[in-house]
mmCIF file with all atom_site columns, C-alpha atoms in Angstrom:
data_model
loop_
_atom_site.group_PDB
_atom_site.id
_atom_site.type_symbol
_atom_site.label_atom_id
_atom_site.label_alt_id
_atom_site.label_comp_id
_atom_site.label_asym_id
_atom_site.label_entity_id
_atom_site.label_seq_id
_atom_site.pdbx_PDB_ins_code
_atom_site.Cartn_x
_atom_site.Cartn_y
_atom_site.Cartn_z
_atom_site.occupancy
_atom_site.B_iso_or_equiv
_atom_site.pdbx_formal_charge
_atom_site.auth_seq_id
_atom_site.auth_comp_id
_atom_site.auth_asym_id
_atom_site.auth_atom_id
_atom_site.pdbx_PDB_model_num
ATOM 1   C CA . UNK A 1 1   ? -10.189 13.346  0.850   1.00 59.00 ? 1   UNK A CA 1
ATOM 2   C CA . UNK A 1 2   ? -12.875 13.858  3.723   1.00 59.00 ? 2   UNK A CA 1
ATOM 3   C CA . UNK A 1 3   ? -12.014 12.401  7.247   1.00 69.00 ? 3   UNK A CA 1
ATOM 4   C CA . UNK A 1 4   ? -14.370 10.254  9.249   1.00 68.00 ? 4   UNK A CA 1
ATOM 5   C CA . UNK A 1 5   ? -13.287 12.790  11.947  1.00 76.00 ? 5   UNK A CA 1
ATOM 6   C CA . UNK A 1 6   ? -14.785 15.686  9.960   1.00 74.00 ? 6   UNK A CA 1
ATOM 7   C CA . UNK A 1 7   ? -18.004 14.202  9.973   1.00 71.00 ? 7   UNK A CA 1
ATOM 8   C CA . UNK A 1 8   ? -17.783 12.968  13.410  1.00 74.00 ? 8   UNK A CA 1
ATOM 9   C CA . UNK A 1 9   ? -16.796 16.315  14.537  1.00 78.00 ? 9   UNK A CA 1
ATOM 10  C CA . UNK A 1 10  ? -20.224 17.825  12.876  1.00 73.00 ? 10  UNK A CA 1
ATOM 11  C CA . UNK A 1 11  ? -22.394 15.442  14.248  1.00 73.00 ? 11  UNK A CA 1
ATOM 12  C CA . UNK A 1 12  ? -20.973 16.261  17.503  1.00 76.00 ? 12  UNK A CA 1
ATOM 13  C CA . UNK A 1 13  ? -21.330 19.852  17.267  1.00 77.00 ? 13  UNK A CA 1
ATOM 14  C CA . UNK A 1 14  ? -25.134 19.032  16.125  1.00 74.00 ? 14  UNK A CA 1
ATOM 15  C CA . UNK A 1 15  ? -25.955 17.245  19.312  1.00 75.00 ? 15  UNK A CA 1
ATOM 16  C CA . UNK A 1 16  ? -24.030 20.357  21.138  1.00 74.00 ? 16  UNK A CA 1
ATOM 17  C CA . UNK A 1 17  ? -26.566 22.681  19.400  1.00 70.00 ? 17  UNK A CA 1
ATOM 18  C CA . UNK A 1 18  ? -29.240 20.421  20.053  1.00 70.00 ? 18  UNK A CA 1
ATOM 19  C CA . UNK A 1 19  ? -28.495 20.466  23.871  1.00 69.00 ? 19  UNK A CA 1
ATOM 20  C CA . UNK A 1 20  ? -28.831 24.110  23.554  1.00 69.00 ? 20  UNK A CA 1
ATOM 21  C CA . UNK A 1 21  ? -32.001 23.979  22.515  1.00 65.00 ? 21  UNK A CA 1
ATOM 22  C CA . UNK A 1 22  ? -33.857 22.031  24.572  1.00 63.00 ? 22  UNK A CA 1
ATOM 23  C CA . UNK A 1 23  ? -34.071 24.884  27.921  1.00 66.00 ? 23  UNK A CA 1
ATOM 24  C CA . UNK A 1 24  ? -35.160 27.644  24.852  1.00 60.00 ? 24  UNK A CA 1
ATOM 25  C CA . UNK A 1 25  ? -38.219 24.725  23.557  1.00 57.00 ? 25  UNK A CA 1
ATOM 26  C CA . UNK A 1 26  ? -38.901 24.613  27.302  1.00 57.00 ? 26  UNK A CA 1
ATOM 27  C CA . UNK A 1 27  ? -39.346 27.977  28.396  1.00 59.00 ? 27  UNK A CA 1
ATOM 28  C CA . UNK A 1 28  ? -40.927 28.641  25.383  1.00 54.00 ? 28  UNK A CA 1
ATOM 29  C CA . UNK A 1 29  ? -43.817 26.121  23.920  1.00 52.00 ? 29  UNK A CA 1
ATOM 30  C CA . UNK A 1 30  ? -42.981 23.924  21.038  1.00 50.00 ? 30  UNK A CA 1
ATOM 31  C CA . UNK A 1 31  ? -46.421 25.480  19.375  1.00 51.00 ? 31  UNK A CA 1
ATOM 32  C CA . UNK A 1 32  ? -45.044 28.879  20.044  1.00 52.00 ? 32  UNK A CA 1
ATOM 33  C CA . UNK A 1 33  ? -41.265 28.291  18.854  1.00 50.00 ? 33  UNK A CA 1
ATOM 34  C CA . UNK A 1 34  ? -41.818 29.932  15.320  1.00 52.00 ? 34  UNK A CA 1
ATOM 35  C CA . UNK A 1 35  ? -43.158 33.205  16.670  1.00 52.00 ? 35  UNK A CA 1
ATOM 36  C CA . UNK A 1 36  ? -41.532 33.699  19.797  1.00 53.00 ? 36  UNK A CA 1
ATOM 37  C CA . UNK A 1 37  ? -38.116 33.494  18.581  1.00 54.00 ? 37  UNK A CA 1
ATOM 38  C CA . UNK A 1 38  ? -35.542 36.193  20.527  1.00 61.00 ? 38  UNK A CA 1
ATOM 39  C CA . UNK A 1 39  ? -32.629 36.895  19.792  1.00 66.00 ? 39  UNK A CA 1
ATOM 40  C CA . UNK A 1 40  ? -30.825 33.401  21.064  1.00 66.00 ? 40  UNK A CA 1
ATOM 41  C CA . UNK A 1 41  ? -32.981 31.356  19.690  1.00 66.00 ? 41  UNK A CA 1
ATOM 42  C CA . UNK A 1 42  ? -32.789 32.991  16.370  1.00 70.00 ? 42  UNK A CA 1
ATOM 43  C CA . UNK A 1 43  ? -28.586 32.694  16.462  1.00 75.00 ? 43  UNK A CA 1
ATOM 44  C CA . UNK A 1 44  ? -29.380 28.966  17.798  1.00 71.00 ? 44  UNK A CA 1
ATOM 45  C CA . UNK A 1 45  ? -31.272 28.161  14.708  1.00 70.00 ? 45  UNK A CA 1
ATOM 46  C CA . UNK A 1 46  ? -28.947 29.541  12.219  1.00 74.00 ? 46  UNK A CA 1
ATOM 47  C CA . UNK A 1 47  ? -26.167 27.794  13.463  1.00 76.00 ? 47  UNK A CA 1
ATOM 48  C CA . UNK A 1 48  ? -28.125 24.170  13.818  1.00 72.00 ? 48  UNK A CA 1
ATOM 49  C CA . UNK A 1 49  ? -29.298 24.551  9.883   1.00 73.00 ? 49  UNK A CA 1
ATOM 50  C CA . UNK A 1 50  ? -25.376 25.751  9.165   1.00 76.00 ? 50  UNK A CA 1
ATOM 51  C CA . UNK A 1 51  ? -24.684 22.285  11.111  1.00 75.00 ? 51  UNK A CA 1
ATOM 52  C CA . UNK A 1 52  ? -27.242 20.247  9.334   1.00 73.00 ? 52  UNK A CA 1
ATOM 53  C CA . UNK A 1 53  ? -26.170 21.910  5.731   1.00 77.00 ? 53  UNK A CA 1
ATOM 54  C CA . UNK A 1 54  ? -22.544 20.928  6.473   1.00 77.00 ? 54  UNK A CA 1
ATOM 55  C CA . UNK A 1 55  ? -23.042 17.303  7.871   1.00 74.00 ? 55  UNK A CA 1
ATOM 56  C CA . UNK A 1 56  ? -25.168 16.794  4.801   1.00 74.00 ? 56  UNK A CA 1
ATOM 57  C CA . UNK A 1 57  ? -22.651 17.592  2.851   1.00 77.00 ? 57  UNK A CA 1
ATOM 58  C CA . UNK A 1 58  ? -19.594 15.546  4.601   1.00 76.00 ? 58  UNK A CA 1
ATOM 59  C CA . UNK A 1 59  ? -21.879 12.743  4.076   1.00 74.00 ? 59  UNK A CA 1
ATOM 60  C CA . UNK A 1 60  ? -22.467 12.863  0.484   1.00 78.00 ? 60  UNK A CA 1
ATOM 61  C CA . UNK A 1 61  ? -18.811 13.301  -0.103  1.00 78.00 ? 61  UNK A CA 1
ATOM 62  C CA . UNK A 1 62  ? -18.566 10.155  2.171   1.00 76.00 ? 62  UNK A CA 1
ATOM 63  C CA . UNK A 1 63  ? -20.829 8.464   0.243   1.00 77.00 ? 63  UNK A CA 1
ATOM 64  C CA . UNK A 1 64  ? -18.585 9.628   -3.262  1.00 82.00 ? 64  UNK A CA 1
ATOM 65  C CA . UNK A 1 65  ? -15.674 8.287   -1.280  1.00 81.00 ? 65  UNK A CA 1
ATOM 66  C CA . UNK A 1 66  ? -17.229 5.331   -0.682  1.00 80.00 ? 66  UNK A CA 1
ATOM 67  C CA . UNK A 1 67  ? -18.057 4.596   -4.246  1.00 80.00 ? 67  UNK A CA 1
ATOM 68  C CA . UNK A 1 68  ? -14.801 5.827   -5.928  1.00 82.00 ? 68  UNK A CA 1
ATOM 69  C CA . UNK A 1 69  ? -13.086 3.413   -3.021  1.00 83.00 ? 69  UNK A CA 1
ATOM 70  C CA . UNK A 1 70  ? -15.411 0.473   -4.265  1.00 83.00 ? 70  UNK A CA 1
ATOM 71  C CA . UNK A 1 71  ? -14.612 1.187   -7.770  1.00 81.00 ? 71  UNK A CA 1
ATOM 72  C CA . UNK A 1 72  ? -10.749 0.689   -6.867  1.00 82.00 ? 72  UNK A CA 1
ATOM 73  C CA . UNK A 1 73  ? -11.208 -2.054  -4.567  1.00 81.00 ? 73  UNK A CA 1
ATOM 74  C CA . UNK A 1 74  ? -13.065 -3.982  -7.268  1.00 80.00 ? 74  UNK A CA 1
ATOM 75  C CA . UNK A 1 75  ? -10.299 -3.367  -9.970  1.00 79.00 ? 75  UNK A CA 1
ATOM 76  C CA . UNK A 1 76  ? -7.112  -3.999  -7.816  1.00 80.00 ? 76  UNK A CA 1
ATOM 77  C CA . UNK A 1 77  ? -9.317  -7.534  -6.897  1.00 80.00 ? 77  UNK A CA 1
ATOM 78  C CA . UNK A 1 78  ? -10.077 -7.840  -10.647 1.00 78.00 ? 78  UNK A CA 1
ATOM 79  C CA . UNK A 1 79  ? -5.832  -7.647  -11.212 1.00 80.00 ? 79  UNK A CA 1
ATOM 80  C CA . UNK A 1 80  ? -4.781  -8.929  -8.040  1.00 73.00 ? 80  UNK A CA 1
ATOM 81  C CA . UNK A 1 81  ? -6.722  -12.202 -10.105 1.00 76.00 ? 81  UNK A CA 1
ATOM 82  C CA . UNK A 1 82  ? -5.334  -11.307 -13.619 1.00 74.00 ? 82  UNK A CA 1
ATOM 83  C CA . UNK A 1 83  ? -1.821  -11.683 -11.433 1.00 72.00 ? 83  UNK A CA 1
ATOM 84  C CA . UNK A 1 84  ? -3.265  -15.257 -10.191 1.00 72.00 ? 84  UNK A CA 1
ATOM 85  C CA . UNK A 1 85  ? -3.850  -16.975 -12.900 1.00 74.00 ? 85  UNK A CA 1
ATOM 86  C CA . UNK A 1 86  ? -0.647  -15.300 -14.875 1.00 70.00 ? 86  UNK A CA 1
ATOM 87  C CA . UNK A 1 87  ? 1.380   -17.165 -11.925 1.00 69.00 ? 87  UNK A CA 1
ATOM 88  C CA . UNK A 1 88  ? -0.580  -20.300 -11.855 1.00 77.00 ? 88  UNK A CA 1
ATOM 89  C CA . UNK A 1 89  ? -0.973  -20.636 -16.101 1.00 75.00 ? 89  UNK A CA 1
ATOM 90  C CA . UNK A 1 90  ? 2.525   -19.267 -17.094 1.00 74.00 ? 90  UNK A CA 1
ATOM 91  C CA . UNK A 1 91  ? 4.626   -21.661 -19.450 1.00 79.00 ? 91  UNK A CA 1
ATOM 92  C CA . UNK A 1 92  ? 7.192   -22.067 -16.471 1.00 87.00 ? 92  UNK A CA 1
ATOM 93  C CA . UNK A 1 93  ? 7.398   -23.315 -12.343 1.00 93.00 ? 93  UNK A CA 1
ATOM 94  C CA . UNK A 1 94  ? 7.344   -20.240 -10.421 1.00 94.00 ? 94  UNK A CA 1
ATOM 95  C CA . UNK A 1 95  ? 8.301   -19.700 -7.285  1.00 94.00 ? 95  UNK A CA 1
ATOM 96  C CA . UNK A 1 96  ? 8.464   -16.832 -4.296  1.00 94.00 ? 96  UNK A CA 1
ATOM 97  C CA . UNK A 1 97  ? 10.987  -16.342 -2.061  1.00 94.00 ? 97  UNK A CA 1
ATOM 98  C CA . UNK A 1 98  ? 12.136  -14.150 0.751   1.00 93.00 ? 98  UNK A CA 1
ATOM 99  C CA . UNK A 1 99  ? 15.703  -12.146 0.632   1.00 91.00 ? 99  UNK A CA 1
ATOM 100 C CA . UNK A 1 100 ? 17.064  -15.085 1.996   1.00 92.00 ? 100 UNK A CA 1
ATOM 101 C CA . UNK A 1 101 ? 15.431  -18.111 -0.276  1.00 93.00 ? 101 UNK A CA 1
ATOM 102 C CA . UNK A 1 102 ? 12.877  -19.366 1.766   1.00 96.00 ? 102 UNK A CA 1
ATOM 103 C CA . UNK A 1 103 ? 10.009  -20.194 -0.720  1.00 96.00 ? 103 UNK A CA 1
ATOM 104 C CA . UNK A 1 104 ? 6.578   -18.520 0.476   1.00 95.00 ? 104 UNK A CA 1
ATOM 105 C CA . UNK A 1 105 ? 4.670   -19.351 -3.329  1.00 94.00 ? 105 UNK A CA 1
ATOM 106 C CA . UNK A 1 106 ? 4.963   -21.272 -5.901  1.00 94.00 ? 106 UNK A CA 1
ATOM 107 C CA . UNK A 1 107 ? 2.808   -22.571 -8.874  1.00 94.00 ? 107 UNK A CA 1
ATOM 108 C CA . UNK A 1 108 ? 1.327   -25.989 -9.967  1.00 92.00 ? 108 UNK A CA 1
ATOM 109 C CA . UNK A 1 109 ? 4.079   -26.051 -12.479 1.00 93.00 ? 109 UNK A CA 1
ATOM 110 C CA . UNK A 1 110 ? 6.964   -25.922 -10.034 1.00 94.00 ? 110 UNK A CA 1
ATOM 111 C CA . UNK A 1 111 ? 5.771   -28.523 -8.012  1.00 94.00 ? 111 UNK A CA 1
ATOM 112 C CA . UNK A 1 112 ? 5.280   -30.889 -10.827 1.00 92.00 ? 112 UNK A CA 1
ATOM 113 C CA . UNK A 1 113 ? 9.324   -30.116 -11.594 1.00 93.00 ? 113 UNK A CA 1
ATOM 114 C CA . UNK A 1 114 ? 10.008  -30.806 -8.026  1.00 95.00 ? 114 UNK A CA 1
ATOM 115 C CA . UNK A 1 115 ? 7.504   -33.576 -7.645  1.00 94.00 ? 115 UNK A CA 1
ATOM 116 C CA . UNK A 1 116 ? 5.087   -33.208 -5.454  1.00 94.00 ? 116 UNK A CA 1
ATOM 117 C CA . UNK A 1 117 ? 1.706   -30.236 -4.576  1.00 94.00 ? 117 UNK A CA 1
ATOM 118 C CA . UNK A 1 118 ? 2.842   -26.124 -5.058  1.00 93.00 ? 118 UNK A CA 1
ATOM 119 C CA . UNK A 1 119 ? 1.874   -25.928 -1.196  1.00 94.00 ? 119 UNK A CA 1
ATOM 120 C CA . UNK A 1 120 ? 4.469   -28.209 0.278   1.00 95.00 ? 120 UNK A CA 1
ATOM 121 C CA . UNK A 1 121 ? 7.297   -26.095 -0.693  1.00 96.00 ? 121 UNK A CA 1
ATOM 122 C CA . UNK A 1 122 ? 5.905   -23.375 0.965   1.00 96.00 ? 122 UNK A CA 1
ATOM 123 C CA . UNK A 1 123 ? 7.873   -22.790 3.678   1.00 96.00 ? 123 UNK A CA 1
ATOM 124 C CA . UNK A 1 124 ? 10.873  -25.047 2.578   1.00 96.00 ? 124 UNK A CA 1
ATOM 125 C CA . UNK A 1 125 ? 14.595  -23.213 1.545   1.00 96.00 ? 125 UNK A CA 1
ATOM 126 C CA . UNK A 1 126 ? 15.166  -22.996 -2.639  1.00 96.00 ? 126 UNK A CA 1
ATOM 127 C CA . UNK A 1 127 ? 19.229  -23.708 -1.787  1.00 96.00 ? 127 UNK A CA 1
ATOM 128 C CA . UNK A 1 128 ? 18.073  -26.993 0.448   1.00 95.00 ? 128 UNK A CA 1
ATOM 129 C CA . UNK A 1 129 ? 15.885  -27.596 -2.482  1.00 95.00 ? 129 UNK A CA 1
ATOM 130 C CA . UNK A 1 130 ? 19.312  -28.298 -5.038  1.00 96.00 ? 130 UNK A CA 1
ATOM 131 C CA . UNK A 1 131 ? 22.333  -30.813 -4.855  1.00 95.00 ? 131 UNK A CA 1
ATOM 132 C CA . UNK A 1 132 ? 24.743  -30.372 -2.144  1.00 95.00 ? 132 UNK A CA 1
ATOM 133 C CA . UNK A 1 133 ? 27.228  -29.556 -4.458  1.00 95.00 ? 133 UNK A CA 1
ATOM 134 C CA . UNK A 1 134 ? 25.110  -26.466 -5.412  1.00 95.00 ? 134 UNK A CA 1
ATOM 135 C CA . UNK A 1 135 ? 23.046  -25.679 -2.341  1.00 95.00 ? 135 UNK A CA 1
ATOM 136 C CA . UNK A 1 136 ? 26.503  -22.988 -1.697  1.00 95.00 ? 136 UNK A CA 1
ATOM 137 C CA . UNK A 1 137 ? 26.493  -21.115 -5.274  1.00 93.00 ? 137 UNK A CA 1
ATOM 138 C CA . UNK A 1 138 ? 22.648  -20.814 -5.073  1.00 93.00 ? 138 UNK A CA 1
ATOM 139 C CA . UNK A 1 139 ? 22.586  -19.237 -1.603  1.00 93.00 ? 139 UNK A CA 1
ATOM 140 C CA . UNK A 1 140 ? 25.376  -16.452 -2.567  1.00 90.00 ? 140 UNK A CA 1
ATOM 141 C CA . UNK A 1 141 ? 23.652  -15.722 -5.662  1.00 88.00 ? 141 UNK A CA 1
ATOM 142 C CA . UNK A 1 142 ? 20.335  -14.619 -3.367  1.00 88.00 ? 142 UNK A CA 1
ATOM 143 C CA . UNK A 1 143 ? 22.516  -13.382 -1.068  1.00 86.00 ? 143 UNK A CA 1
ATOM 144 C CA . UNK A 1 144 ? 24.404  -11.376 -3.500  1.00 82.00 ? 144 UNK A CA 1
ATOM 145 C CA . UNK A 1 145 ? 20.731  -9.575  -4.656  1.00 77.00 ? 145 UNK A CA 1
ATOM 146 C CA . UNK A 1 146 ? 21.162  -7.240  -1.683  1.00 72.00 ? 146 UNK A CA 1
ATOM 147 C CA . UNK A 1 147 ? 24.163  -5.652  -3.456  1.00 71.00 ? 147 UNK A CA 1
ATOM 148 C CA . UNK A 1 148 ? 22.912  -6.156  -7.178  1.00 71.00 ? 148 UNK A CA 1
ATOM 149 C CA . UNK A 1 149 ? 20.079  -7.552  -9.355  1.00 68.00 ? 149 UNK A CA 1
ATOM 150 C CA . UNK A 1 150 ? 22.049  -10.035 -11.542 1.00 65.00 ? 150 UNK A CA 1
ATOM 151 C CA . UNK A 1 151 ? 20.678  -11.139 -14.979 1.00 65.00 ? 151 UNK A CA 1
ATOM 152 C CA . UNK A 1 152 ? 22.424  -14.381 -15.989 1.00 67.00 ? 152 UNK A CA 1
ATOM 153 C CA . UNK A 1 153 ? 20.717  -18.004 -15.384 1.00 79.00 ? 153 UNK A CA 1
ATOM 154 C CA . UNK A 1 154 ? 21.372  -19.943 -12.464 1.00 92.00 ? 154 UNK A CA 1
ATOM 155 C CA . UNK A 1 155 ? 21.862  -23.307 -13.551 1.00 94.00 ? 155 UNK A CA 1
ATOM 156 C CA . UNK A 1 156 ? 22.574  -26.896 -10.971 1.00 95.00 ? 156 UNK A CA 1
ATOM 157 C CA . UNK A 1 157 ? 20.715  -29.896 -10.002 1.00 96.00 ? 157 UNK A CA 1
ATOM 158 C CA . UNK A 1 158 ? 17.467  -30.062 -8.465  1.00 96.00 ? 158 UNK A CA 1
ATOM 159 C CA . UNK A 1 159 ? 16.115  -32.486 -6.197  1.00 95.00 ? 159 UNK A CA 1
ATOM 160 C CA . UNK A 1 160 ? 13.065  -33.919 -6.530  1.00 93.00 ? 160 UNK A CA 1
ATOM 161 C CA . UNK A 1 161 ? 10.479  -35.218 -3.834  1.00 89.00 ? 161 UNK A CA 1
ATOM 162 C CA . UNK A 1 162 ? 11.212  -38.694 -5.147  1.00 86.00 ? 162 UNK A CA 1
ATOM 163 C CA . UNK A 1 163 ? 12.890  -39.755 -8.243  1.00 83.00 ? 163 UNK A CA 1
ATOM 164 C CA . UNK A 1 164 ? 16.480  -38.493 -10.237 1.00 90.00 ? 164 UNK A CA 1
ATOM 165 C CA . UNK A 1 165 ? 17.480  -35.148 -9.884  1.00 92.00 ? 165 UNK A CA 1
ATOM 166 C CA . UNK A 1 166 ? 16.954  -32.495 -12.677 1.00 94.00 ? 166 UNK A CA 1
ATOM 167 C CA . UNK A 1 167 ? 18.983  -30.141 -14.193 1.00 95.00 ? 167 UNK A CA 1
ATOM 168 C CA . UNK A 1 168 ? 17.500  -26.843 -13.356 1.00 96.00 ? 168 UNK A CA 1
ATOM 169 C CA . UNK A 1 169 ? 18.210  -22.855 -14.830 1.00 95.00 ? 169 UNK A CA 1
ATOM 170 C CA . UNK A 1 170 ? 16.628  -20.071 -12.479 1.00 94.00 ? 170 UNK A CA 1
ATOM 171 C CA . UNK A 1 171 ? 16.214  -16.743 -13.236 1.00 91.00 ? 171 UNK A CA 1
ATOM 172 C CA . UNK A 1 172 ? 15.574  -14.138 -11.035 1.00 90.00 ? 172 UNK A CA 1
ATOM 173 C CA . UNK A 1 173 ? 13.885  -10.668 -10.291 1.00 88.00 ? 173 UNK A CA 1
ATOM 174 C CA . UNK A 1 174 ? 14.015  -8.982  -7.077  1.00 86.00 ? 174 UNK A CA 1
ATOM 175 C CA . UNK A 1 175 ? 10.915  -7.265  -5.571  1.00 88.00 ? 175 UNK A CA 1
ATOM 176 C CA . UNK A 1 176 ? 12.512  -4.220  -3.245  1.00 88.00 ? 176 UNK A CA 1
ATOM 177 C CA . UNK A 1 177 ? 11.118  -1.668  -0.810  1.00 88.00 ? 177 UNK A CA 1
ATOM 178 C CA . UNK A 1 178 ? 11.622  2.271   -1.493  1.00 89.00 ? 178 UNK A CA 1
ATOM 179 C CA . UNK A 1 179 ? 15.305  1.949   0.314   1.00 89.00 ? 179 UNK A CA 1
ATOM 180 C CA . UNK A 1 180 ? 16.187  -0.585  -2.111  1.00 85.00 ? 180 UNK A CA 1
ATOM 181 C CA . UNK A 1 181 ? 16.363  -3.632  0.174   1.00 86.00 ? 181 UNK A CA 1
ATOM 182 C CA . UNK A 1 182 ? 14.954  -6.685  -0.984  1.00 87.00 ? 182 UNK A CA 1
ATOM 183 C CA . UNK A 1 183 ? 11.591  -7.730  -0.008  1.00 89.00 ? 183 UNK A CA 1
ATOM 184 C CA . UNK A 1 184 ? 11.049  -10.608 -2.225  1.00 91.00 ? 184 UNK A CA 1
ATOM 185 C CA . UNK A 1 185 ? 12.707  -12.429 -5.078  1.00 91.00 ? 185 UNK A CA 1
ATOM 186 C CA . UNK A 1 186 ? 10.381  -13.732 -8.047  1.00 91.00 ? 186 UNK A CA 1
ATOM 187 C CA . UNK A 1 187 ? 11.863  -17.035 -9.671  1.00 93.00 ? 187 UNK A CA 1
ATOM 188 C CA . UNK A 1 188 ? 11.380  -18.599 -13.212 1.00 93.00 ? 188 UNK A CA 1
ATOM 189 C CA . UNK A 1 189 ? 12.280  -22.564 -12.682 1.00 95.00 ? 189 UNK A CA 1
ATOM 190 C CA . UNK A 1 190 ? 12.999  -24.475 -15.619 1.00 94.00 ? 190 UNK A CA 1
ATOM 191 C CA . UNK A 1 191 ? 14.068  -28.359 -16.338 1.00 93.00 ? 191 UNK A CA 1
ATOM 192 C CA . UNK A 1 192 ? 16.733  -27.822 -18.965 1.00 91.00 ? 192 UNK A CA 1
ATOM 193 C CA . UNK A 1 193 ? 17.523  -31.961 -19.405 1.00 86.00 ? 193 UNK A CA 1
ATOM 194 C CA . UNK A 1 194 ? 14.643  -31.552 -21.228 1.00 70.00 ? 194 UNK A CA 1
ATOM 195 C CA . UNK A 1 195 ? 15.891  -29.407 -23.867 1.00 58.00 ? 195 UNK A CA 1
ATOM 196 C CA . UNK A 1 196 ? 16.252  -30.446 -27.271 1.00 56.00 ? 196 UNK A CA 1
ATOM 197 C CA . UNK A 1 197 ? 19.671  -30.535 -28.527 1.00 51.00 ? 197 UNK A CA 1
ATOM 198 C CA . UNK A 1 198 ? 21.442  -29.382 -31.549 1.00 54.00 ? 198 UNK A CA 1
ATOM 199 C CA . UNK A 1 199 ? 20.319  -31.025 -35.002 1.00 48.00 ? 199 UNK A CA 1
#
């Protein structure tokens, strides 16, 4: 991949060439440059077209770079979307947390189950978010991701901005950097009182 420095660099040494020739044009007239040329000016010249030759070229592989970095900025936008409306549309709530539960997304669907807007629990902690009784087992189980991802449901009562609690299952997948700590946990929220029961 070509450097801005590379082309920097060659524009650079064109002005340095450039400088150079200046005291030959003025000893010698500008009419007279193409048939007075010694032995200098002659070197000079090859080295400016060189220059010239070789910043033209850095810049049309700039310009390639350009376009091929275009071309990937518009598809990671195009999927970086795709990844939007997934989160906002899927059939669950579904929140974003840090390692340690503090919610930094969630979609339209969660904060229906928790009554109230996705944005206000931004910010707010999932275990505060559950019955005291459970508030303990929840924050273990994210604390326990550090160690292991685990599979199983989480299942307690929710709290809701206003109304009866809920009884809530969470699953959860853990985002992690290359030396395996946790950089984010993805949750699936569901409002299992609302499952239909046995026949």
């Amino acid at each position: 991949m070509l450097e801005r420095e590379t082309v920097d660099t060659l524009a650079r040494e064109i002005i340095g060439l450039t400088r150079r020739l200046r005291p030959l044009l003025a000893h010698v007239g500008a009419e007279a440059w193409p048939g007075r040329r010694g032995p200098d000016a002659t070197e000079l010249a090859r080295d400016l077209a060189a220059a010239v030759q070789a910043l033209d070229a850095a810049v049309e592989a700039l310009d390639l770079q350009t376009d091929s970095l275009e071309g990937a900025y518009l598809a990671l936008e195009v999927e970086r979307r795709a990844n939007r409306e997934l989160f906002e549309a899927g059939p669950d709530g579904y929140l974003v947390t840090d390692p340690d539960g503090l919610i930094v997304r969630a979609n339209s669907r969660a904060g229906g189950l928790f009554g109230c807007a996705a944005e206000e629990l931004v910010g707010h902690s999932l275990p505060a978010m559950m019955a005291q009784d459970d508030r303990a087992s929840l924050a273990a189980a994210i604390q326990g991701f550090e160690l292991a991802d685990w599979e199983a449901e989480w299942i307690g009562e929710a709290l809701r901005a206003s109304g009866p609690t809920f009884r809530v299952a969470l699953a959860a997948a853990a985002v992690r950097h290359s030396d395996r700590s946790v950089y984010r946990i993805q949750w699936s929220v569901r409002d299992i009182g609302r499952r239909p029961g046995p026949d």
